[in-house]
XYZ file of N, CA, C and O in Angstrom:
732
model
N -11.002 141.764 38.115
C -12.548 141.597 38.238
C -12.948 141.732 36.796
O -13.991 140.900 36.488
N -12.425 142.222 35.767
C -12.686 142.398 34.549
C -12.827 140.932 33.800
O -13.136 140.358 33.198
N -11.340 140.210 34.161
C -10.994 138.935 33.706
C -11.702 137.890 34.175
O -12.172 137.147 33.597
N -12.249 138.261 35.631
C -13.393 136.765 36.116
C -14.700 137.123 35.291
O -15.086 136.094 34.720
N -14.755 138.348 35.059
C -16.206 138.464 34.219
C -15.995 137.752 32.809
O -16.764 137.123 32.317
N -15.057 138.279 32.171
C -14.520 137.635 30.792
C -14.355 136.155 30.787
O -14.750 135.278 30.128
N -13.917 135.488 32.039
C -13.753 134.171 32.105
C -15.204 133.557 31.988
O -15.322 132.365 31.633
N -15.910 134.111 33.117
C -17.530 133.644 33.356
C -18.193 133.597 32.073
O -18.820 132.620 31.817
N -17.877 134.220 31.042
C -18.389 134.795 29.827
C -18.289 133.709 28.831
O -18.959 132.773 28.498
N -16.791 132.884 29.071
C -16.375 132.096 28.152
C -16.844 130.866 28.505
O -17.344 129.857 27.648
N -16.821 130.431 30.001
C -17.446 129.403 30.730
C -18.948 129.162 30.163
O -19.391 128.036 29.700
N -19.696 130.334 30.202
C -21.172 130.284 29.783
C -21.291 129.723 28.175
O -22.033 128.905 27.782
N -20.119 130.421 27.371
C -20.511 130.189 26.047
C -19.952 128.564 25.730
O -20.256 128.020 25.011
N -18.843 127.978 26.659
C -18.681 126.777 26.367
C -19.767 125.804 26.981
O -19.919 124.763 26.123
N -20.341 126.045 27.868
C -21.512 125.428 28.531
C -22.885 125.199 27.318
O -23.230 124.243 26.953
N -22.817 126.320 26.669
C -23.961 126.359 25.690
C -23.480 125.539 24.400
O -24.097 124.951 23.475
N -22.076 125.770 24.292
C -21.729 124.923 23.012
C -21.792 123.401 23.285
O -22.068 122.490 22.266
N -21.485 123.062 24.498
C -21.762 121.625 25.216
C -23.016 121.149 24.768
O -23.504 120.076 24.516
N -23.700 122.017 25.270
C -25.512 121.740 25.200
C -25.689 121.557 23.650
O -26.370 120.572 23.160
N -25.304 122.338 22.717
C -25.409 122.236 21.328
C -24.744 121.021 20.715
O -25.625 120.495 19.773
N -23.662 120.625 21.322
C -23.075 119.379 20.772
C -23.703 118.123 21.189
O -23.683 117.184 20.169
N -24.396 118.024 22.242
C -25.105 116.705 22.704
C -26.748 116.686 22.237
O -27.354 115.757 22.270
N -26.987 117.742 21.492
C -28.401 118.195 20.992
C -28.513 117.142 19.833
O -28.147 117.488 18.727
N -29.001 115.936 19.998
C -29.264 115.135 18.660
C -30.345 115.699 17.406
O -29.902 115.465 16.389
N -31.020 116.612 18.057
C -31.977 117.025 16.920
C -31.044 118.236 16.192
O -32.071 118.493 15.183
N -30.334 118.864 16.661
C -29.667 119.886 15.979
C -28.817 119.466 14.778
O -28.491 118.094 14.737
N -28.774 120.360 13.862
C -28.047 119.347 12.401
C -26.499 119.433 12.741
O -25.774 120.102 13.664
N -26.063 118.353 12.118
C -24.715 117.973 12.283
C -23.758 119.156 12.178
O -22.614 119.351 13.017
N -23.994 120.101 11.236
C -23.104 121.218 10.863
C -23.104 122.232 12.073
O -21.850 122.564 12.639
N -24.048 122.316 12.740
C -24.222 123.099 13.791
C -23.305 122.651 15.065
O -22.761 123.407 15.730
N -23.569 121.161 14.900
C -23.008 120.481 16.166
C -21.447 120.802 16.338
O -20.615 121.070 17.108
N -20.952 120.566 14.796
C -19.463 120.601 14.725
C -18.987 122.045 14.795
O -18.137 122.281 15.504
N -19.938 123.035 14.621
C -19.465 124.394 14.917
C -19.339 124.689 16.364
O -18.464 125.506 16.684
N -20.503 123.989 16.888
C -20.381 124.314 18.282
C -19.027 123.412 18.863
O -18.383 124.333 19.639
N -18.564 122.746 18.429
C -17.316 121.806 19.240
C -16.081 122.966 18.485
O -15.263 123.190 19.415
N -16.097 123.325 17.328
C -15.044 124.163 17.295
C -15.161 125.654 17.828
O -14.156 126.142 18.420
N -16.384 126.091 18.035
C -16.690 127.116 19.079
C -15.972 127.134 20.352
O -15.282 127.852 21.162
N -16.288 125.811 20.841
C -15.996 125.487 22.266
C -14.471 125.347 22.511
O -13.909 125.919 23.237
N -14.038 124.815 21.486
C -12.224 124.694 21.349
C -11.480 126.207 21.462
O -10.755 126.315 22.097
N -11.925 126.865 20.354
C -11.575 128.287 20.563
C -11.877 129.376 21.805
O -11.174 129.782 22.374
N -13.246 128.958 22.584
C -13.275 129.599 23.935
C -12.704 128.910 24.803
O -12.181 129.799 25.792
N -12.153 127.834 24.759
C -11.365 127.239 25.778
C -10.139 127.915 25.748
O -9.385 128.405 26.778
N -9.485 127.964 24.556
C -8.225 128.612 24.647
C -8.312 130.216 24.908
O -7.273 130.576 25.595
N -9.617 130.977 24.832
C -9.432 132.199 25.234
C -9.459 132.382 26.775
O -9.022 132.735 27.478
N -10.233 131.069 27.294
C -10.654 131.005 28.728
C -9.003 130.728 29.586
O -9.070 131.580 30.413
N -8.201 129.825 28.892
C -7.075 129.741 29.461
C -6.380 131.065 29.452
O -5.577 131.353 30.094
N -6.390 131.826 28.458
C -5.630 133.230 28.409
C -5.943 134.026 29.229
O -5.127 134.790 30.318
N -7.397 134.240 29.678
C -7.890 134.756 30.806
C -7.324 134.402 32.119
O -6.909 135.349 33.274
N -7.253 132.991 32.527
C -6.719 132.508 33.663
C -5.150 132.720 33.915
O -4.613 133.083 35.015
N -4.516 132.758 32.733
C -3.117 132.902 32.439
C -2.838 134.360 33.325
O -2.228 134.866 33.866
N -3.679 135.384 32.705
C -3.653 136.698 33.098
C -3.942 136.756 34.616
O -3.458 137.788 35.149
N -5.176 136.240 34.867
C -5.563 136.343 36.286
C -4.072 135.929 37.208
O -4.305 136.595 38.395
N -3.739 135.011 36.762
C -2.701 134.277 37.754
C -1.568 135.219 37.712
O -0.687 135.505 39.008
N -0.956 135.899 36.480
C -0.283 136.885 36.694
C -0.370 137.925 37.827
O 0.245 138.590 38.486
N -1.709 138.434 37.593
C -2.101 139.630 38.341
C -2.038 139.306 40.181
O -1.800 140.103 40.507
N -2.676 138.102 40.217
C -2.485 137.643 41.196
C -1.211 137.293 42.145
O -0.979 137.816 43.424
N -0.257 137.179 41.215
C 1.224 136.923 41.686
C 1.799 138.046 42.011
O 2.703 138.353 42.672
N 1.442 139.361 41.569
C 1.634 140.625 41.865
C 1.268 141.233 42.929
O 1.985 142.248 43.691
N 0.221 140.462 43.541
C -0.486 140.966 44.979
C 0.243 140.826 46.101
O 0.742 139.540 46.110
N 0.224 141.533 46.854
C 1.083 141.645 48.196
C 0.079 141.659 49.447
O -0.923 142.418 49.385
N 0.324 140.751 50.250
C -0.608 140.476 51.448
C -1.531 139.740 51.617
O -1.495 138.849 50.620
N -2.672 139.657 52.418
C -3.462 138.929 52.417
C -4.350 138.479 51.326
O -5.192 137.430 51.153
N -4.591 139.710 50.588
C -5.431 139.364 49.276
C -4.831 138.393 48.246
O -5.467 137.699 47.231
N -3.575 138.023 48.347
C -2.846 137.304 47.430
C -3.187 135.934 47.348
O -3.718 135.284 46.623
N -3.301 135.396 48.755
C -3.843 133.987 48.823
C -5.488 133.608 48.342
O -5.765 132.885 47.834
N -6.076 134.572 48.682
C -7.735 134.829 48.078
C -7.566 134.632 46.631
O -8.475 133.999 45.823
N -6.745 135.615 45.971
C -6.675 135.645 44.679
C -6.387 134.450 44.178
O -6.497 133.904 42.832
N -5.289 133.716 44.607
C -4.473 132.634 44.110
C -5.775 131.535 44.145
O -5.932 130.600 43.488
N -6.389 131.381 44.951
C -7.740 130.407 45.417
C -8.582 130.653 44.133
O -9.065 129.653 43.888
N -9.154 131.889 43.839
C -9.719 131.884 42.747
C -9.363 131.659 41.533
O -10.103 130.875 40.746
N -8.068 131.470 41.468
C -7.309 131.144 39.962
C -7.223 129.797 40.093
O -7.774 129.088 38.937
N -7.334 129.002 41.057
C -7.281 127.312 41.291
C -8.795 127.101 41.184
O -8.898 126.215 40.274
N -9.805 128.007 41.537
C -11.175 127.514 41.188
C -11.216 127.522 39.663
O -12.225 126.770 39.200
N -10.793 128.575 39.170
C -11.234 128.909 37.649
C -10.423 127.721 36.860
O -11.109 127.126 36.051
N -9.344 127.384 37.027
C -8.576 126.300 36.326
C -9.259 124.872 36.807
O -9.537 124.320 35.694
N -9.959 124.784 37.680
C -10.674 123.447 38.003
C -11.863 123.511 37.481
O -12.053 122.347 36.699
N -12.512 124.538 37.377
C -13.696 124.611 36.286
C -13.634 124.683 35.062
O -14.316 123.784 34.066
N -12.418 124.985 34.540
C -11.928 124.928 33.267
C -11.711 123.348 32.692
O -11.943 123.088 31.726
N -10.979 122.855 33.673
C -10.735 121.642 33.641
C -11.830 120.568 33.319
O -11.856 119.716 32.645
N -12.926 120.864 34.130
C -14.001 120.129 34.380
C -14.674 120.385 32.667
O -15.207 119.315 32.100
N -14.691 121.796 32.306
C -15.270 122.062 31.155
C -14.574 121.400 29.785
O -15.357 120.616 28.935
N -13.227 121.415 30.076
C -12.579 120.713 28.866
C -13.091 119.140 28.962
O -12.901 118.653 27.612
N -12.936 118.397 30.079
C -13.108 117.109 29.968
C -14.855 116.851 29.565
O -15.016 115.920 28.597
N -15.508 117.860 29.904
C -16.982 117.639 29.225
C -17.137 117.975 27.645
O -17.767 117.402 26.866
N -16.377 118.995 26.983
C -16.047 118.913 25.777
C -15.889 117.779 24.883
O -16.088 117.150 23.901
N -14.535 117.070 25.600
C -13.775 115.753 24.870
C -14.908 114.667 24.927
O -14.901 114.149 24.221
N -15.655 114.595 26.071
C -16.748 113.858 26.089
C -17.833 113.782 25.148
O -17.968 112.966 24.352
N -18.062 115.038 24.934
C -19.260 115.336 23.730
C -18.498 114.997 22.318
O -19.187 114.540 21.702
N -17.051 115.529 22.173
C -16.654 115.429 21.203
C -16.523 113.713 20.658
O -16.682 113.745 19.299
N -16.269 112.958 21.543
C -16.248 111.580 21.370
C -17.630 111.039 21.016
O -17.611 110.220 19.774
N -18.587 111.514 21.723
C -19.861 110.917 21.211
C -19.896 111.427 19.745
O -20.646 110.756 18.963
N -19.641 112.700 19.859
C -20.263 113.449 18.102
C -19.530 112.727 17.293
O -20.026 112.515 16.444
N -18.059 112.111 17.453
C -17.477 111.619 16.518
C -18.001 110.260 15.973
O -17.875 109.832 15.101
N -18.320 109.804 17.205
C -18.556 107.984 17.300
C -20.000 107.779 16.633
O -20.198 106.745 15.706
N -20.729 108.760 16.922
C -22.324 108.633 16.544
C -22.746 109.894 16.306
O -23.536 110.265 16.918
N -22.756 110.681 15.050
C -22.947 112.017 14.875
C -24.655 112.092 14.939
O -24.911 113.520 15.141
N -25.426 111.117 14.794
C -26.727 111.584 15.243
C -27.250 110.964 16.324
O -28.521 111.121 16.661
N -26.603 110.530 17.447
C -26.847 110.424 18.661
C -26.515 111.187 19.698
O -25.557 111.970 19.754
N -27.412 111.660 20.708
C -27.174 112.657 21.502
C -26.433 111.930 22.773
O -26.018 110.789 22.904
N -25.548 112.924 23.795
C -24.786 112.436 24.600
C -25.427 111.448 25.719
O -24.991 110.375 26.465
N -27.016 112.200 26.279
C -27.643 111.374 26.984
C -28.008 109.942 26.606
O -28.035 109.023 27.154
N -28.521 110.013 25.318
C -28.612 108.646 24.781
C -27.465 107.654 24.698
O -27.866 106.663 24.937
N -25.984 108.230 24.441
C -25.057 107.372 24.630
C -24.840 106.851 25.794
O -24.505 105.714 26.007
N -25.488 107.644 27.101
C -25.184 107.273 28.225
C -25.930 105.982 28.481
O -25.977 104.966 29.463
N -27.267 105.749 27.919
C -28.267 104.787 28.202
C -28.434 103.755 27.007
O -28.994 103.066 27.232
N -27.318 103.816 26.191
C -27.446 102.995 24.946
C -26.941 101.524 25.260
O -27.482 100.663 24.632
N -25.996 101.694 26.517
C -25.554 100.170 26.667
C -26.381 99.585 27.793
O -26.471 98.462 27.980
N -27.515 100.061 28.077
C -28.434 99.568 29.223
C -29.191 98.332 28.357
O -29.366 98.381 27.194
N -29.849 97.490 29.284
C -30.582 96.390 28.414
C -32.202 96.748 27.788
O -33.226 96.182 27.665
N -32.622 98.124 28.322
C -33.980 98.890 27.729
C -34.841 98.794 28.866
O -35.859 99.274 28.476
N -34.681 98.212 30.078
C -35.830 98.053 30.681
C -35.564 99.346 31.688
O -34.774 99.961 31.663
N -36.757 99.541 32.298
C -36.948 100.795 33.251
C -36.158 100.666 34.482
O -35.448 101.760 34.794
N -35.905 99.731 34.987
C -34.912 99.678 36.314
C -33.296 99.998 35.901
O -32.898 100.777 36.660
N -33.067 99.760 34.808
C -31.359 100.303 34.059
C -31.711 101.583 34.179
O -30.698 102.537 34.486
N -32.718 102.187 33.326
C -32.885 103.719 33.430
C -33.096 104.193 34.811
O -32.272 105.414 35.048
N -33.632 104.088 35.459
C -33.837 104.414 36.900
C -32.523 104.232 37.696
O -32.384 105.303 38.472
N -32.020 103.311 37.761
C -30.536 103.000 38.379
C -29.728 103.977 37.981
O -28.914 104.562 38.704
N -29.617 104.084 36.619
C -28.760 105.171 35.994
C -28.908 106.431 36.341
O -27.713 107.370 36.764
N -30.116 106.891 36.581
C -30.578 108.022 36.604
C -30.253 108.526 38.172
O -29.643 109.433 38.632
N -30.560 107.351 38.992
C -30.271 107.535 40.570
C -28.775 107.511 40.765
O -28.433 108.748 41.419
N -28.031 107.005 40.106
C -26.456 106.768 40.120
C -26.105 108.354 39.878
O -25.156 108.967 40.466
N -26.579 108.797 38.469
C -26.304 110.136 38.318
C -26.571 111.000 39.367
O -25.708 111.951 39.424
N -27.637 111.166 39.923
C -28.131 111.967 40.982
C -27.127 112.087 41.930
O -26.719 113.156 42.611
N -26.717 110.784 42.449
C -25.897 110.628 43.750
C -24.599 111.082 43.201
O -23.951 111.588 44.218
N -24.200 110.804 42.175
C -22.758 111.405 41.694
C -22.611 112.949 41.565
O -21.904 113.351 42.073
N -23.808 113.572 41.150
C -24.047 114.963 41.192
C -23.994 115.460 42.701
O -23.288 116.459 42.888
N -24.747 114.833 43.357
C -24.599 115.358 44.863
C -23.338 115.332 45.688
O -22.922 116.097 46.222
N -22.823 114.372 45.396
C -21.477 113.802 45.729
C -20.328 115.046 45.432
O -19.549 115.672 46.198
N -20.634 115.301 44.054
C -19.677 116.267 43.373
C -20.002 117.688 43.793
O -19.072 118.340 44.206
N -21.155 118.129 44.085
C -21.496 119.230 44.654
C -20.929 119.428 46.173
O -20.322 120.534 46.585
N -21.082 118.472 46.886
C -20.778 118.359 48.290
C -19.197 118.452 48.274
O -18.807 119.362 49.130
N -18.432 117.652 47.549
C -17.124 117.981 47.246
C -16.522 119.280 46.826
O -15.512 119.852 47.420
N -17.328 120.108 46.166
C -16.932 121.134 45.589
C -17.184 122.365 46.928
O -16.556 123.041 47.275
N -18.415 121.953 47.781
C -18.619 122.790 48.776
C -17.348 122.866 49.602
O -17.136 123.599 50.292
N -17.037 121.541 50.093
C -16.156 121.044 50.759
C -14.780 121.882 50.618
O -13.920 122.540 51.568
N -14.197 121.602 49.218
C -13.273 122.457 48.581
C -13.194 123.735 49.200
O -12.187 124.561 49.348
N -14.412 124.443 48.722
C -14.519 125.733 48.883
C -14.410 126.366 50.224
O -13.734 127.187 50.714
N -14.940 125.662 51.308
C -14.952 125.792 52.529
C -13.517 125.921 53.121
O -12.921 126.443 53.697
N -12.620 124.518 52.644
C -11.472 124.533 53.122
C -10.510 125.487 52.293
O -9.553 126.142 53.182
N -10.598 126.244 51.354
C -10.125 127.354 50.880
C -10.137 128.478 51.526
O -9.381 129.071 51.960
N -11.407 128.604 51.861
C -11.738 130.143 52.751
C -10.867 129.753 53.761
O -10.603 130.772 54.429
N -10.884 128.724 54.768
C -10.450 128.457 56.025
C -8.731 128.416 55.590
O -8.120 129.319 56.525
N -8.277 127.970 54.556
C -6.873 128.141 54.393
C -6.492 129.661 54.248
O -5.367 129.942 54.608
N -7.528 130.186 53.304
C -7.135 132.008 53.003
C -6.799 132.650 54.418
O -6.081 133.463 54.608
N -8.038 132.134 55.559
C -8.206 132.916 56.817
C -7.082 132.625 57.428
O -6.580 133.564 57.909
N -6.705 131.588 57.505
C -5.301 131.181 58.254
C -3.876 131.857 57.601
O -3.254 132.277 58.390
N -3.899 131.762 56.505
C -3.006 132.479 55.834
C -2.916 133.812 56.185
O -1.636 134.495 56.273
N -4.072 134.627 56.126
C -4.251 136.058 56.223
C -3.758 136.434 58.015
O -3.118 137.436 58.243
N -4.069 135.442 59.078
C -3.810 135.619 60.335
C -2.445 135.402 60.416
O -1.970 135.982 61.153
N -1.741 134.448 59.540
C -0.199 134.110 59.911
C 0.373 135.454 59.452
O 1.361 135.538 59.964
N -0.094 135.746 58.216
C 0.721 137.115 57.723
C 0.783 138.046 58.853
O 1.840 138.809 59.180
N -0.700 138.501 59.387
C -0.837 139.424 60.367
C 0.126 139.206 61.880
O 0.742 140.088 62.142
N 0.052 138.077 62.018
C 0.963 137.540 63.197
C 2.570 137.794 62.776
O 3.246 138.105 63.582
N 2.805 137.629 61.634
C 4.330 137.806 61.202
C 4.616 139.448 61.272
O 5.671 139.446 62.010
N 3.716 140.016 61.013
C 3.991 141.395 61.332
C 4.115 141.933 62.536
O 4.841 142.864 62.729
N 3.144 141.006 63.520
C 3.156 141.505 64.715
C 4.711 141.200 65.598
O 5.229 141.965 66.412
N 5.033 139.918 64.953
C 6.530 139.749 65.443
C 7.444 140.521 65.019
O 8.501 140.757 65.849
N 7.653 140.864 63.618
C 8.637 141.826 63.360
C 8.307 143.149 64.031
O 9.475 143.644 64.256
N 7.509 143.676 64.430
C 7.198 144.942 65.158
C 7.691 144.426 66.561
O 8.379 145.613 66.977
N 7.412 143.806 67.259
C 7.678 143.112 68.322
C 9.237 143.278 68.574
O 10.029 143.387 69.545
N 10.011 142.281 67.702
C 11.412 142.325 67.401
C 12.104 143.567 67.151
O 13.068 144.027 67.938
N 11.335 144.610 66.488
C 11.907 146.021 66.277
C 11.977 146.892 67.561
O 12.797 147.315 68.063
N 10.820 146.431 68.533
C 10.743 147.109 69.814
C 11.658 146.661 70.665
O 12.110 147.484 71.456
N 11.940 145.214 70.593
C 12.893 144.882 71.634
C 14.211 145.455 71.169
O 15.148 145.482 72.172
N 14.519 145.449 70.080
C 16.119 145.960 69.385
C 16.045 147.443 70.213
O 17.096 147.938 70.433
N 14.980 148.032 69.831
C 15.103 149.322 70.440
C 15.081 149.722 71.830
O 16.104 150.398 72.224
N 14.659 148.592 72.367
C 14.660 148.633 74.134
C 16.276 148.172 74.595
O 16.780 148.738 75.243
N 16.936 147.324 73.579
C 18.061 146.921 73.950
C 19.021 148.034 73.927
O 19.907 148.273 74.720
N 18.849 149.046 72.784
C 19.974 150.004 72.652
C 19.511 151.007 73.852
O 20.506 151.353 74.371
N 18.202 151.245 74.165
C 18.134 152.138 75.355
C 18.651 151.550 76.543
O 19.185 152.264 77.314
N 18.691 150.337 76.903
C 19.169 149.717 77.914
C 20.671 149.849 78.048
O 21.451 150.159 79.036
N 21.153 149.672 76.735
C 22.632 149.913 76.669
C 23.116 151.065 77.022
O 24.532 151.648 77.579
N 22.389 152.034 76.531
C 22.532 153.749 76.489
C 22.734 153.721 78.088
O 23.359 154.818 78.628
N 21.408 153.494 78.667
C 21.438 153.960 80.102
C 22.670 153.214 80.995
O 22.896 153.741 81.765
N 22.801 151.880 80.391
C 23.918 151.194 81.389
C 25.112 152.272 81.324
O 25.824 152.258 81.994
N 25.561 152.656 80.100
C 26.711 153.525 79.807
C 26.567 154.671 80.496
O 27.718 155.100 81.322
N 25.579 155.258 80.502
C 25.367 156.633 81.477
C 25.731 156.358 82.970
O 26.255 156.989 83.727
N 24.992 155.358 83.386
C 25.256 154.760 84.893
C 26.746 154.636 85.131
O 27.058 155.212 86.164
N 27.313 153.637 84.392
C 28.767 153.733 84.344
C 29.478 154.993 84.433
O 30.488 154.893 85.290
N 29.180 155.890 83.754
C 29.967 157.091 83.781
C 29.520 157.853 84.809
O 30.482 158.558 85.645
N 28.569 157.903 85.385
C 27.939 158.653 86.501
C 28.846 158.223 87.827
O 28.956 158.658 88.820
N 29.056 156.757 87.827
C 29.582 155.768 88.942
C 31.386 156.222 89.013
O 31.840 156.171 89.916
N 31.981 156.760 88.099
C 33.429 157.225 88.126
C 33.597 158.197 88.687
O 33.747 158.957 89.259
């Protein structure tokens, strides 16, 4: 749990750094420092994820798949953060006085239709991304539940096998006793 909290704190720090990097009104030195800080915090977050993965690998039982699912979510989240940092760094390098949002709209012809269209497209993409994440989370929950059920059924089958073997032994003993009595 502590590793998850540490990772979440890193993710928040990275998000703040991204916001600082794309803030055109912020001094260039502060924006570059934000990039450097984001890069260091990404390394720290990777270490937390590696430790979570090692800890999840040691878990036995149905909680293992749940823990591994969390690790996959953290990895995906960190991947998205890395892409956003890289995108913001490229904007910062190409035009240090321009913000990321200004870069997104700099290629438009300047009319309100292009801005509205881009904004609507961005909102639609965001909604699709949120829906996709929700579906992935639901799918992982279902997968975790199925894995837990399968593990439970495995234990039931092993227990049933043990009982069958015990019954076979008792049957063999009874057969032997009956044969001895019939002589």
